[in-house]
Amino acid sequence: MTDTTSTMAPIRTAAGTPIAPGRTPWKHEAVGFVLGFALLALLPLVFGDTYARHILIMAFIYAIVASNWDLSLGYGGVFNFGHLALFGIGVYAYSLLTKLAGLDPWIALFASGIIATLAAILVTIPILRLKGIYIILVTFGFAQLVMQVILSQSDITGGTQGIVRIPGLYWFDHNMVRDGKSAYFYIALALLVASTLFLRVFVRSRAGASIVALRDNEEYAISRGISIVRQRMLTLAASAFFTGIAGAFYAAYQRNASIDVFGMSLATIILSMVLLGGTSTIYGAIIASFVLTVFAEWMADFGAWRPMITAVLIIGVMLAYPSGLAGMIKAAWGAVAGRIKRPA
């Protein structure tokens, strides 16, 4: 009898990329993608007050930064601790381009993404052949270098005082100041949709498969012709564009730029979102961004106890589900689906 299991060809996508076992078919993911973001678009109908929309806008910004960090940290396996510096570069690039150069805010928004991408390519050069702790040291040093440059050029950047009265975004003749933050809400949501779509298409592509191969077995991947130099540079550059745009949007929304965006406090928050959500998922980081942002606001009255309670929450979830919130949701969905399919 012929063993057909060894000769069966793997199922492939339309682009020819093999579908990994357990991977959600792209049609199913597309349906979930549309439904999920459609529900987010309806949130202003539920939360009509301005402050609630502000919390959601901040969650959108954090979700963009965290999900892009998941690309380099989770999928690429690159411990890039300079990722928040790319966000800060976006903040200051937008501020300087609009306030000093007088550039149109929308052009400055996308230019900030390009500048952050170029910065990511620049920091990639010294870490192309490095591994482990050495990548962490170099990327952390890069973040500190950027911060020191901003502090030293206080005549332009404002130094420790930052930059205020930064021009905000506009939408034709719409009054974005007195609309209860509705316009900024939908712009932030549109940026999150674009970022998530880009990330999911990227990780499902051959380029995405190659960076995962390098992460899992570098020697074997290189022996199969995958260039570690090209793929590492591609990974960091791809994770930088929307991170820079998120920084620019943050500056436009808050209308100020502060050196605090380079601090360890924000980096710790974003990293917690990546880990709590579950690495190598993209969606997990987005879900965790909403959970931690809303939870932190809900716990505001607890004062100094708030970070401790948040830390206990994260530890509890990670102990029960090492794959994070994404793994917890997947397990819950599998249990529900199993009960539905189970015959009476």
Short mmCIF file of N, CA and C in Angstrom, two decimals, residues 95-183:
data_model
loop_
_atom_site.label_atom_id
_atom_site.label_comp_id
_atom_site.label_asym_id
_atom_site.label_seq_id
_atom_site.Cartn_x
_atom_site.Cartn_y
_atom_site.Cartn_z
N SER A 95 6.59 67.52 14.72
CA SER A 95 6.59 68.81 15.40
C SER A 95 7.48 69.82 14.68
N LEU A 96 8.68 69.40 14.30
CA LEU A 96 9.61 70.30 13.64
C LEU A 96 9.18 70.62 12.21
N LEU A 97 8.64 69.62 11.52
CA LEU A 97 8.22 69.84 10.13
C LEU A 97 7.05 70.80 10.03
N THR A 98 6.14 70.72 10.98
CA THR A 98 4.96 71.59 10.92
C THR A 98 5.21 72.95 11.55
N LYS A 99 5.86 72.98 12.70
CA LYS A 99 6.03 74.23 13.44
C LYS A 99 7.17 75.09 12.90
N LEU A 100 8.29 74.45 12.56
CA LEU A 100 9.45 75.21 12.09
C LEU A 100 9.50 75.31 10.57
N ALA A 101 9.26 74.19 9.89
CA ALA A 101 9.34 74.20 8.42
C ALA A 101 8.03 74.64 7.76
N GLY A 102 6.95 74.66 8.52
CA GLY A 102 5.67 75.10 7.97
C GLY A 102 5.05 74.12 6.98
N LEU A 103 5.41 72.84 7.11
CA LEU A 103 4.89 71.83 6.18
C LEU A 103 3.44 71.50 6.51
N ASP A 104 2.68 71.13 5.50
CA ASP A 104 1.29 70.74 5.70
C ASP A 104 1.23 69.55 6.68
N PRO A 105 0.32 69.58 7.68
CA PRO A 105 0.28 68.52 8.70
C PRO A 105 0.14 67.11 8.13
N TRP A 106 -0.66 66.94 7.09
CA TRP A 106 -0.83 65.60 6.52
C TRP A 106 0.44 65.11 5.83
N ILE A 107 1.12 66.02 5.14
CA ILE A 107 2.39 65.65 4.51
C ILE A 107 3.42 65.33 5.58
N ALA A 108 3.43 66.15 6.65
CA ALA A 108 4.37 65.91 7.75
C ALA A 108 4.09 64.59 8.44
N LEU A 109 2.81 64.20 8.52
CA LEU A 109 2.44 62.94 9.17
C LEU A 109 3.10 61.75 8.47
N PHE A 110 2.98 61.70 7.15
CA PHE A 110 3.56 60.58 6.41
C PHE A 110 5.07 60.72 6.26
N ALA A 111 5.56 61.96 6.21
CA ALA A 111 7.01 62.16 6.16
C ALA A 111 7.66 61.67 7.44
N SER A 112 6.96 61.80 8.55
CA SER A 112 7.49 61.31 9.84
C SER A 112 7.65 59.80 9.83
N GLY A 113 6.71 59.10 9.18
CA GLY A 113 6.83 57.66 9.04
C GLY A 113 8.05 57.27 8.22
N ILE A 114 8.31 58.04 7.17
CA ILE A 114 9.48 57.77 6.32
C ILE A 114 10.78 58.04 7.09
N ILE A 115 10.80 59.13 7.85
CA ILE A 115 11.99 59.46 8.64
C ILE A 115 12.26 58.38 9.68
N ALA A 116 11.20 57.88 10.33
CA ALA A 116 11.37 56.80 11.31
C ALA A 116 11.90 55.53 10.63
N THR A 117 11.44 55.27 9.42
CA THR A 117 11.91 54.10 8.67
C THR A 117 13.39 54.23 8.34
N LEU A 118 13.81 55.41 7.91
CA LEU A 118 15.23 55.64 7.62
C LEU A 118 16.08 55.48 8.88
N ALA A 119 15.54 55.94 10.01
CA ALA A 119 16.26 55.78 11.29
C ALA A 119 16.40 54.30 11.65
N ALA A 120 15.33 53.52 11.37
CA ALA A 120 15.39 52.08 11.65
C ALA A 120 16.43 51.39 10.79
N ILE A 121 16.52 51.79 9.54
CA ILE A 121 17.54 51.22 8.65
C ILE A 121 18.93 51.58 9.16
N LEU A 122 19.07 52.82 9.64
CA LEU A 122 20.37 53.26 10.15
C LEU A 122 20.80 52.44 11.37
N VAL A 123 19.87 52.19 12.29
CA VAL A 123 20.23 51.43 13.50
C VAL A 123 20.42 49.96 13.18
N THR A 124 19.88 49.50 12.05
CA THR A 124 20.04 48.09 11.68
C THR A 124 21.49 47.77 11.31
N ILE A 125 22.18 48.74 10.74
CA ILE A 125 23.54 48.50 10.23
C ILE A 125 24.48 47.94 11.30
N PRO A 126 24.55 48.52 12.51
CA PRO A 126 25.48 47.96 13.51
C PRO A 126 25.03 46.65 14.14
N ILE A 127 23.77 46.23 13.93
CA ILE A 127 23.31 44.99 14.58
C ILE A 127 23.10 43.85 13.58
N LEU A 128 23.55 44.05 12.35
CA LEU A 128 23.30 43.04 11.32
C LEU A 128 23.90 41.69 11.69
N ARG A 129 25.06 41.70 12.34
CA ARG A 129 25.75 40.45 12.66
C ARG A 129 25.72 40.14 14.16
N LEU A 130 24.97 40.91 14.91
CA LEU A 130 24.94 40.71 16.36
C LEU A 130 23.79 39.80 16.78
N LYS A 131 23.88 39.29 18.00
CA LYS A 131 22.83 38.43 18.54
C LYS A 131 22.60 38.76 20.00
N GLY A 132 21.40 38.38 20.49
CA GLY A 132 21.08 38.42 21.91
C GLY A 132 21.28 39.75 22.59
N ILE A 133 22.03 39.73 23.70
CA ILE A 133 22.19 40.89 24.55
C ILE A 133 22.85 42.04 23.82
N TYR A 134 23.67 41.76 22.81
CA TYR A 134 24.37 42.81 22.09
C TYR A 134 23.40 43.66 21.26
N ILE A 135 22.34 43.02 20.73
CA ILE A 135 21.31 43.78 20.00
C ILE A 135 20.58 44.69 20.97
N ILE A 136 20.28 44.18 22.16
CA ILE A 136 19.58 44.98 23.17
C ILE A 136 20.42 46.20 23.55
N LEU A 137 21.71 46.01 23.75
CA LEU A 137 22.59 47.11 24.15
C LEU A 137 22.69 48.17 23.06
N VAL A 138 22.85 47.74 21.82
CA VAL A 138 22.99 48.70 20.72
C VAL A 138 21.71 49.48 20.49
N THR A 139 20.57 48.79 20.47
CA THR A 139 19.30 49.48 20.22
C THR A 139 18.92 50.39 21.39
N PHE A 140 19.22 49.95 22.62
CA PHE A 140 18.96 50.81 23.78
C PHE A 140 19.86 52.04 23.73
N GLY A 141 21.10 51.82 23.32
CA GLY A 141 22.03 52.95 23.16
C GLY A 141 21.55 53.92 22.08
N PHE A 142 20.97 53.38 21.03
CA PHE A 142 20.42 54.23 19.96
C PHE A 142 19.32 55.13 20.51
N ALA A 143 18.42 54.55 21.32
CA ALA A 143 17.33 55.34 21.91
C ALA A 143 17.88 56.45 22.80
N GLN A 144 18.92 56.14 23.59
CA GLN A 144 19.51 57.15 24.45
C GLN A 144 20.23 58.22 23.64
N LEU A 145 20.83 57.83 22.53
CA LEU A 145 21.52 58.78 21.67
C LEU A 145 20.54 59.78 21.07
N VAL A 146 19.41 59.28 20.59
CA VAL A 146 18.39 60.16 20.01
C VAL A 146 17.90 61.15 21.07
N MET A 147 17.65 60.65 22.27
CA MET A 147 17.19 61.53 23.35
C MET A 147 18.22 62.60 23.68
N GLN A 148 19.50 62.24 23.71
CA GLN A 148 20.54 63.20 24.03
C GLN A 148 20.69 64.24 22.92
N VAL A 149 20.52 63.83 21.68
CA VAL A 149 20.57 64.79 20.57
C VAL A 149 19.45 65.82 20.71
N ILE A 150 18.26 65.36 21.05
CA ILE A 150 17.12 66.28 21.23
C ILE A 150 17.38 67.23 22.39
N LEU A 151 17.94 66.70 23.48
CA LEU A 151 18.23 67.56 24.64
C LEU A 151 19.32 68.58 24.33
N SER A 152 20.32 68.18 23.55
CA SER A 152 21.44 69.07 23.26
C SER A 152 21.07 70.18 22.28
N GLN A 153 20.06 69.91 21.43
CA GLN A 153 19.64 70.91 20.44
C GLN A 153 18.39 71.64 20.95
N SER A 154 18.50 72.16 22.15
CA SER A 154 17.32 72.76 22.80
C SER A 154 16.81 74.00 22.08
N ASP A 155 17.67 74.69 21.33
CA ASP A 155 17.22 75.86 20.59
C ASP A 155 16.18 75.50 19.54
N ILE A 156 16.26 74.26 19.05
CA ILE A 156 15.32 73.80 18.02
C ILE A 156 14.23 72.93 18.62
N THR A 157 14.63 72.01 19.49
CA THR A 157 13.69 71.00 20.01
C THR A 157 13.01 71.40 21.31
N GLY A 158 13.50 72.48 21.95
CA GLY A 158 12.93 72.88 23.23
C GLY A 158 13.54 72.17 24.42
N GLY A 159 14.42 71.21 24.16
CA GLY A 159 15.09 70.50 25.25
C GLY A 159 14.12 69.85 26.21
N THR A 160 14.35 70.06 27.50
CA THR A 160 13.47 69.46 28.51
C THR A 160 12.09 70.12 28.54
N GLN A 161 11.98 71.31 27.97
CA GLN A 161 10.69 72.01 27.95
C GLN A 161 9.77 71.49 26.84
N GLY A 162 10.36 70.85 25.85
CA GLY A 162 9.56 70.31 24.75
C GLY A 162 9.08 71.38 23.77
N ILE A 163 8.14 71.00 22.95
CA ILE A 163 7.57 71.90 21.93
C ILE A 163 6.07 71.96 22.17
N VAL A 164 5.53 73.15 22.18
CA VAL A 164 4.09 73.32 22.41
C VAL A 164 3.44 74.02 21.22
N ARG A 165 2.11 74.02 21.22
CA ARG A 165 1.32 74.64 20.16
C ARG A 165 1.68 74.10 18.79
N ILE A 166 1.80 72.81 18.72
CA ILE A 166 2.08 72.14 17.44
C ILE A 166 0.81 72.14 16.60
N PRO A 167 0.90 72.45 15.32
CA PRO A 167 -0.31 72.43 14.47
C PRO A 167 -0.95 71.05 14.45
N GLY A 168 -2.26 71.01 14.61
CA GLY A 168 -2.98 69.75 14.56
C GLY A 168 -3.40 69.39 13.14
N LEU A 169 -4.04 68.24 13.00
CA LEU A 169 -4.54 67.82 11.70
C LEU A 169 -5.83 68.57 11.38
N TYR A 170 -6.24 68.49 10.13
CA TYR A 170 -7.48 69.12 9.70
C TYR A 170 -8.23 68.17 8.79
N TRP A 171 -9.51 68.40 8.65
CA TRP A 171 -10.33 67.60 7.75
C TRP A 171 -11.28 68.53 7.01
N PHE A 172 -10.79 69.05 5.89
CA PHE A 172 -11.53 70.03 5.09
C PHE A 172 -11.96 71.19 5.99
N ASP A 173 -13.24 71.53 6.03
CA ASP A 173 -13.72 72.64 6.85
C ASP A 173 -14.29 72.19 8.19
N HIS A 174 -14.09 70.91 8.50
CA HIS A 174 -14.65 70.39 9.74
C HIS A 174 -13.93 70.96 10.95
N ASN A 175 -14.69 71.36 11.97
CA ASN A 175 -14.12 71.89 13.21
C ASN A 175 -13.73 70.72 14.11
N MET A 176 -12.42 70.42 14.16
CA MET A 176 -11.95 69.27 14.92
C MET A 176 -11.74 69.58 16.39
N VAL A 177 -11.94 70.83 16.78
CA VAL A 177 -11.78 71.21 18.17
C VAL A 177 -13.08 71.00 18.95
N ARG A 178 -14.20 71.22 18.29
CA ARG A 178 -15.49 71.18 18.98
C ARG A 178 -16.39 70.04 18.52
N ASP A 179 -15.80 68.96 18.09
CA ASP A 179 -16.60 67.82 17.62
C ASP A 179 -16.57 66.65 18.60
N GLY A 180 -16.12 66.91 19.83
CA GLY A 180 -16.05 65.85 20.81
C GLY A 180 -15.03 64.78 20.48
N LYS A 181 -13.98 65.18 19.76
CA LYS A 181 -12.87 64.29 19.35
C LYS A 181 -13.30 63.22 18.36
N SER A 182 -14.42 63.39 17.71
CA SER A 182 -14.90 62.38 16.76
C SER A 182 -13.96 62.23 15.57
N ALA A 183 -13.49 63.34 15.02
CA ALA A 183 -12.61 63.28 13.85
C ALA A 183 -11.30 62.60 14.18
#
